[in-house]
Tab-separated table of C-alpha atoms in Angstrom:
chain	number	residue	atom	x	y	z
A	30	GLY	CA	97.639	93.505	110.410
A	31	GLN	CA	96.800	95.454	107.455
A	32	GLN	CA	98.977	95.305	104.185
A	33	LEU	CA	99.231	97.336	101.255
A	34	ASN	CA	100.252	96.287	97.909
A	35	GLN	CA	101.898	98.603	95.314
A	36	SER	CA	102.387	97.982	91.562
A	37	PRO	CA	104.660	98.097	89.582
A	38	GLN	CA	107.456	96.830	91.891
A	39	SER	CA	109.960	98.608	89.606
A	40	MET	CA	109.752	100.247	86.658
A	41	PHE	CA	112.254	101.846	83.997
A	42	ILE	CA	111.188	104.570	81.788
A	43	GLN	CA	112.591	107.201	79.398
A	44	GLU	CA	112.921	110.540	80.239
A	45	GLY	CA	109.799	112.720	79.311
A	46	GLU	CA	107.370	109.718	79.602
A	47	ASP	CA	104.688	109.774	82.021
A	48	VAL	CA	104.391	107.251	85.100
A	49	SER	CA	101.582	105.566	86.786
A	50	MET	CA	101.577	103.451	89.740
A	51	ASN	CA	99.113	102.248	92.246
A	52	CYS	CA	98.496	101.065	95.818
A	53	THR	CA	95.747	98.802	96.973
A	54	SER	CA	94.587	97.487	100.230
A	55	SER	CA	91.947	94.913	101.258
A	56	SER	CA	90.514	97.358	103.649
A	57	ILE	CA	88.986	100.599	103.567
A	58	PHE	CA	91.623	103.567	104.343
A	59	ASN	CA	90.537	107.061	105.646
A	60	THR	CA	93.770	108.812	104.401
A	61	TRP	CA	96.348	108.105	101.668
A	62	LEU	CA	100.014	109.554	101.764
A	63	TRP	CA	102.419	109.343	98.859
A	64	TYR	CA	106.133	109.582	99.869
A	65	LYS	CA	109.331	109.590	97.728
A	66	GLN	CA	112.499	108.388	99.088
A	67	ASP	CA	115.884	109.386	97.381
A	68	PRO	CA	118.933	107.156	97.879
A	69	GLY	CA	120.501	107.688	101.385
A	70	GLU	CA	117.500	109.841	102.865
A	71	GLY	CA	114.383	109.618	104.632
A	72	PRO	CA	110.953	109.421	102.791
A	73	VAL	CA	109.628	112.987	101.812
A	74	LEU	CA	105.790	113.588	101.725
A	75	LEU	CA	104.705	114.311	98.163
A	76	ILE	CA	100.732	114.212	98.523
A	77	ALA	CA	98.244	113.664	100.990
A	78	LEU	CA	94.518	112.821	100.302
A	79	TYR	CA	91.706	112.768	102.670
A	80	LYS	CA	88.428	112.169	100.716
A	81	ALA	CA	87.281	109.393	98.452
A	82	GLY	CA	87.477	110.416	94.935
A	83	GLU	CA	89.806	113.166	95.685
A	84	LEU	CA	92.355	114.194	92.968
A	85	THR	CA	95.338	116.540	94.266
A	86	SER	CA	98.216	117.573	92.132
A	87	ASN	CA	101.728	118.904	93.305
A	88	GLY	CA	103.652	120.047	90.295
A	89	ARG	CA	103.922	117.376	87.791
A	90	LEU	CA	102.549	114.755	90.203
A	91	THR	CA	98.942	113.867	90.450
A	92	ALA	CA	97.242	111.584	93.048
A	93	GLN	CA	93.819	110.258	93.532
A	94	PHE	CA	91.999	108.630	96.404
A	95	GLY	CA	89.967	105.798	94.878
A	96	ILE	CA	86.233	105.825	95.206
A	97	THR	CA	86.405	102.524	96.946
A	98	ARG	CA	88.610	103.962	99.623
A	99	LYS	CA	90.764	100.778	99.272
A	100	ASP	CA	93.281	102.134	96.469
A	101	SER	CA	95.167	105.102	95.485
A	102	PHE	CA	97.058	106.371	92.246
A	103	LEU	CA	100.026	108.542	91.694
A	104	ASN	CA	100.873	109.693	88.241
A	105	ILE	CA	103.896	111.582	87.160
A	106	SER	CA	103.955	113.515	84.018
A	107	ALA	CA	107.089	114.173	81.793
A	108	SER	CA	109.505	112.478	83.908
A	109	ILE	CA	112.866	113.974	84.483
A	110	PRO	CA	116.061	112.081	86.072
A	111	SER	CA	115.582	113.667	89.563
A	112	ASP	CA	112.231	111.611	89.627
A	113	VAL	CA	114.495	108.464	90.433
A	114	GLY	CA	113.618	106.847	93.615
A	115	ILE	CA	111.294	104.718	95.680
A	116	TYR	CA	107.639	105.895	96.150
A	117	PHE	CA	105.860	104.848	98.835
A	118	CYS	CA	102.192	104.915	99.655
A	119	ALA	CA	100.878	105.039	103.283
A	120	GLY	CA	97.274	104.438	104.152
A	121	HIS	CA	95.544	104.961	107.519
A	122	PRO	CA	92.963	102.674	108.515
A	123	SER	CA	90.217	104.027	110.819
A	124	SER	CA	91.636	102.318	113.956
A	125	GLN	CA	95.291	101.765	113.515
A	126	ASN	CA	98.257	103.734	112.714
A	127	PHE	CA	99.760	104.210	109.160
A	128	VAL	CA	100.602	101.419	107.087
A	129	PHE	CA	103.119	101.539	104.568
A	130	GLY	CA	103.394	99.848	101.080
A	131	PRO	CA	106.430	98.276	99.922
A	132	GLY	CA	107.316	100.724	97.438
A	133	THR	CA	107.804	101.186	93.557
A	134	ARG	CA	111.202	101.745	92.653
A	135	LEU	CA	111.347	104.312	89.528
A	136	SER	CA	114.362	104.507	87.178
A	137	VAL	CA	114.676	107.084	84.584
A	138	LEU	CA	116.669	106.446	81.466
A	139	PRO	CA	118.220	109.708	79.885
B	15	ASP	CA	112.035	125.339	110.680
B	16	ALA	CA	114.320	122.536	111.009
B	17	GLY	CA	113.205	119.053	110.145
B	18	VAL	CA	113.585	115.952	112.170
B	19	ILE	CA	117.121	115.308	113.310
B	20	GLN	CA	118.710	112.191	113.639
B	21	SER	CA	121.839	111.206	115.013
B	22	PRO	CA	124.424	109.628	114.218
B	23	ARG	CA	123.645	109.105	110.529
B	24	HIS	CA	126.094	106.225	110.368
B	25	GLU	CA	126.853	103.507	113.122
B	26	VAL	CA	129.223	100.671	112.660
B	27	THR	CA	129.482	98.373	115.819
B	28	GLU	CA	130.446	95.148	116.711
B	29	MET	CA	127.836	92.181	117.611
B	30	GLY	CA	127.205	92.534	121.547
B	31	GLN	CA	127.814	96.237	121.690
B	32	GLU	CA	125.150	98.697	122.755
B	33	VAL	CA	123.806	101.072	120.274
B	34	THR	CA	121.928	104.310	120.942
B	35	LEU	CA	120.057	106.204	118.236
B	36	ARG	CA	118.895	109.843	118.744
B	37	CYS	CA	116.019	111.799	117.173
B	38	LYS	CA	114.841	115.282	117.742
B	39	LEU	CA	111.218	116.061	116.846
B	40	ILE	CA	110.005	118.924	114.491
B	41	SER	CA	109.089	121.871	116.952
B	42	GLY	CA	105.488	121.896	117.843
B	43	HIS	CA	105.058	118.309	116.929
B	44	ASN	CA	103.799	115.638	119.633
B	45	SER	CA	103.878	112.474	118.188
B	46	LEU	CA	107.123	110.331	117.447
B	47	PHE	CA	107.493	107.157	115.268
B	48	TRP	CA	110.504	104.770	114.965
B	49	TYR	CA	110.753	102.838	111.832
B	50	ARG	CA	113.123	100.263	110.338
B	51	GLN	CA	114.022	99.755	106.797
B	52	THR	CA	115.508	96.684	105.301
B	53	MET	CA	115.468	95.386	101.685
B	54	MET	CA	113.658	92.270	102.929
B	55	ARG	CA	110.845	93.805	105.165
B	56	GLY	CA	110.456	97.327	103.741
B	57	LEU	CA	109.523	100.178	106.317
B	58	GLU	CA	108.484	98.736	109.660
B	59	LEU	CA	106.951	100.648	112.370
B	60	LEU	CA	108.919	99.803	115.851
B	61	ILE	CA	106.955	102.110	118.232
B	62	TYR	CA	105.224	105.260	118.426
B	63	PHE	CA	104.676	107.984	121.129
B	64	ASN	CA	102.111	110.294	121.555
B	65	ASN	CA	102.711	113.254	124.135
B	66	ASN	CA	105.856	111.367	125.318
B	67	VAL	CA	103.856	108.372	126.243
B	68	PRO	CA	104.424	105.084	124.200
B	69	ILE	CA	101.144	103.966	122.431
B	70	ASP	CA	101.962	100.848	120.336
B	71	ASP	CA	105.313	98.932	120.711
B	72	SER	CA	104.030	95.830	119.065
B	73	GLY	CA	106.428	96.125	116.264
B	74	MET	CA	109.690	96.330	118.756
B	75	PRO	CA	111.346	93.128	117.749
B	76	GLU	CA	112.346	91.768	121.068
B	77	ASP	CA	113.499	92.968	124.575
B	78	ARG	CA	116.985	93.939	123.280
B	79	PHE	CA	115.099	97.007	121.610
B	80	SER	CA	113.813	99.918	123.829
B	81	ALA	CA	112.730	103.501	123.181
B	82	LYS	CA	112.338	106.418	125.428
B	83	MET	CA	111.137	109.821	125.135
B	84	PRO	CA	112.672	111.806	128.058
B	85	ASN	CA	111.038	115.109	126.906
B	86	ALA	CA	108.617	116.502	124.269
B	87	SER	CA	110.936	116.816	121.588
B	88	PHE	CA	113.649	113.856	122.146
B	89	SER	CA	113.746	110.248	121.738
B	90	THR	CA	116.286	107.582	121.988
B	91	LEU	CA	116.142	104.097	120.478
B	92	LYS	CA	118.509	101.547	122.162
B	93	ILE	CA	119.667	98.178	121.184
B	94	GLN	CA	121.496	95.832	123.743
B	95	PRO	CA	122.967	93.861	122.874
B	96	SER	CA	123.308	94.309	119.104
B	97	GLU	CA	123.214	91.442	116.505
B	98	PRO	CA	124.166	91.552	112.772
B	99	ARG	CA	120.470	91.156	112.046
B	100	ASP	CA	119.791	94.465	113.295
B	101	SER	CA	121.721	96.104	110.620
B	102	ALA	CA	119.259	98.331	108.747
B	103	VAL	CA	118.310	101.896	108.300
B	104	TYR	CA	116.288	103.240	111.292
B	105	PHE	CA	114.068	106.364	110.741
B	106	CYS	CA	112.287	108.506	113.165
B	107	ALA	CA	109.119	110.718	111.947
B	108	SER	CA	107.302	113.418	113.827
B	109	ARG	CA	103.759	114.355	113.271
B	110	ARG	CA	101.647	117.559	114.646
B	111	GLN	CA	98.657	116.680	116.920
B	112	GLY	CA	95.430	116.638	114.464
B	113	PHE	CA	97.440	116.048	111.250
B	114	ASN	CA	98.195	112.690	109.706
B	115	GLU	CA	101.378	113.630	107.747
B	116	GLN	CA	104.405	112.024	109.338
B	117	PHE	CA	107.710	113.886	108.550
B	118	PHE	CA	110.679	111.584	108.492
B	119	GLY	CA	114.413	112.296	109.453
B	120	PRO	CA	117.390	111.548	107.292
B	121	GLY	CA	117.810	107.920	109.083
B	122	THR	CA	120.626	106.238	110.746
B	123	ARG	CA	122.333	103.671	108.794
B	124	LEU	CA	123.346	100.837	111.313
B	125	THR	CA	125.863	98.104	110.560
B	126	VAL	CA	126.446	95.590	112.972
B	127	LEU	CA	129.453	93.302	112.441
């Protein structure tokens, strides 16, 4: 089946720094979703992307649907302690249901 | 509106026992997904329903697992008999027809001793 790769697997940053992470696939996807999971909770939808090249913001978060339709990027500006968690990308291939990436674990140091 | 509701939040049971996990969809949503999350495998889709009908159960590990959707707003995931390797967090998610976004419940943390 389809697989997604996320990088980095984990990252440690200082509070106030900007964060970049990405998600790649070997196949074309029609939709990209970015989720955040806090410890002990379910994933929460952050941003949804529907068109190649689309750039969408949600507060300090910005995500882009890659032009090739095989990748997506998530940026977090001016990180704060509550940004800690696991960030998952999910892609929707044309003929299948959503596939989730393995996640990027973010730690923010005060 | 209330989000996806799952119960119980935590379940500890002994190997061989039957386990039933429950999920209530968001009102107005018509698709339901059951996922399992472990450190080793991440988030795995087990089964999903559309309008109460199971569409894809290829992710269900084996015959010990079964899922039902007796009505439009409620689903159960049953494991019988349970085994220690079933220990994981089980999530359900719901989706409204015509939209791609899935909304997750808080999960049930299952421990099988």
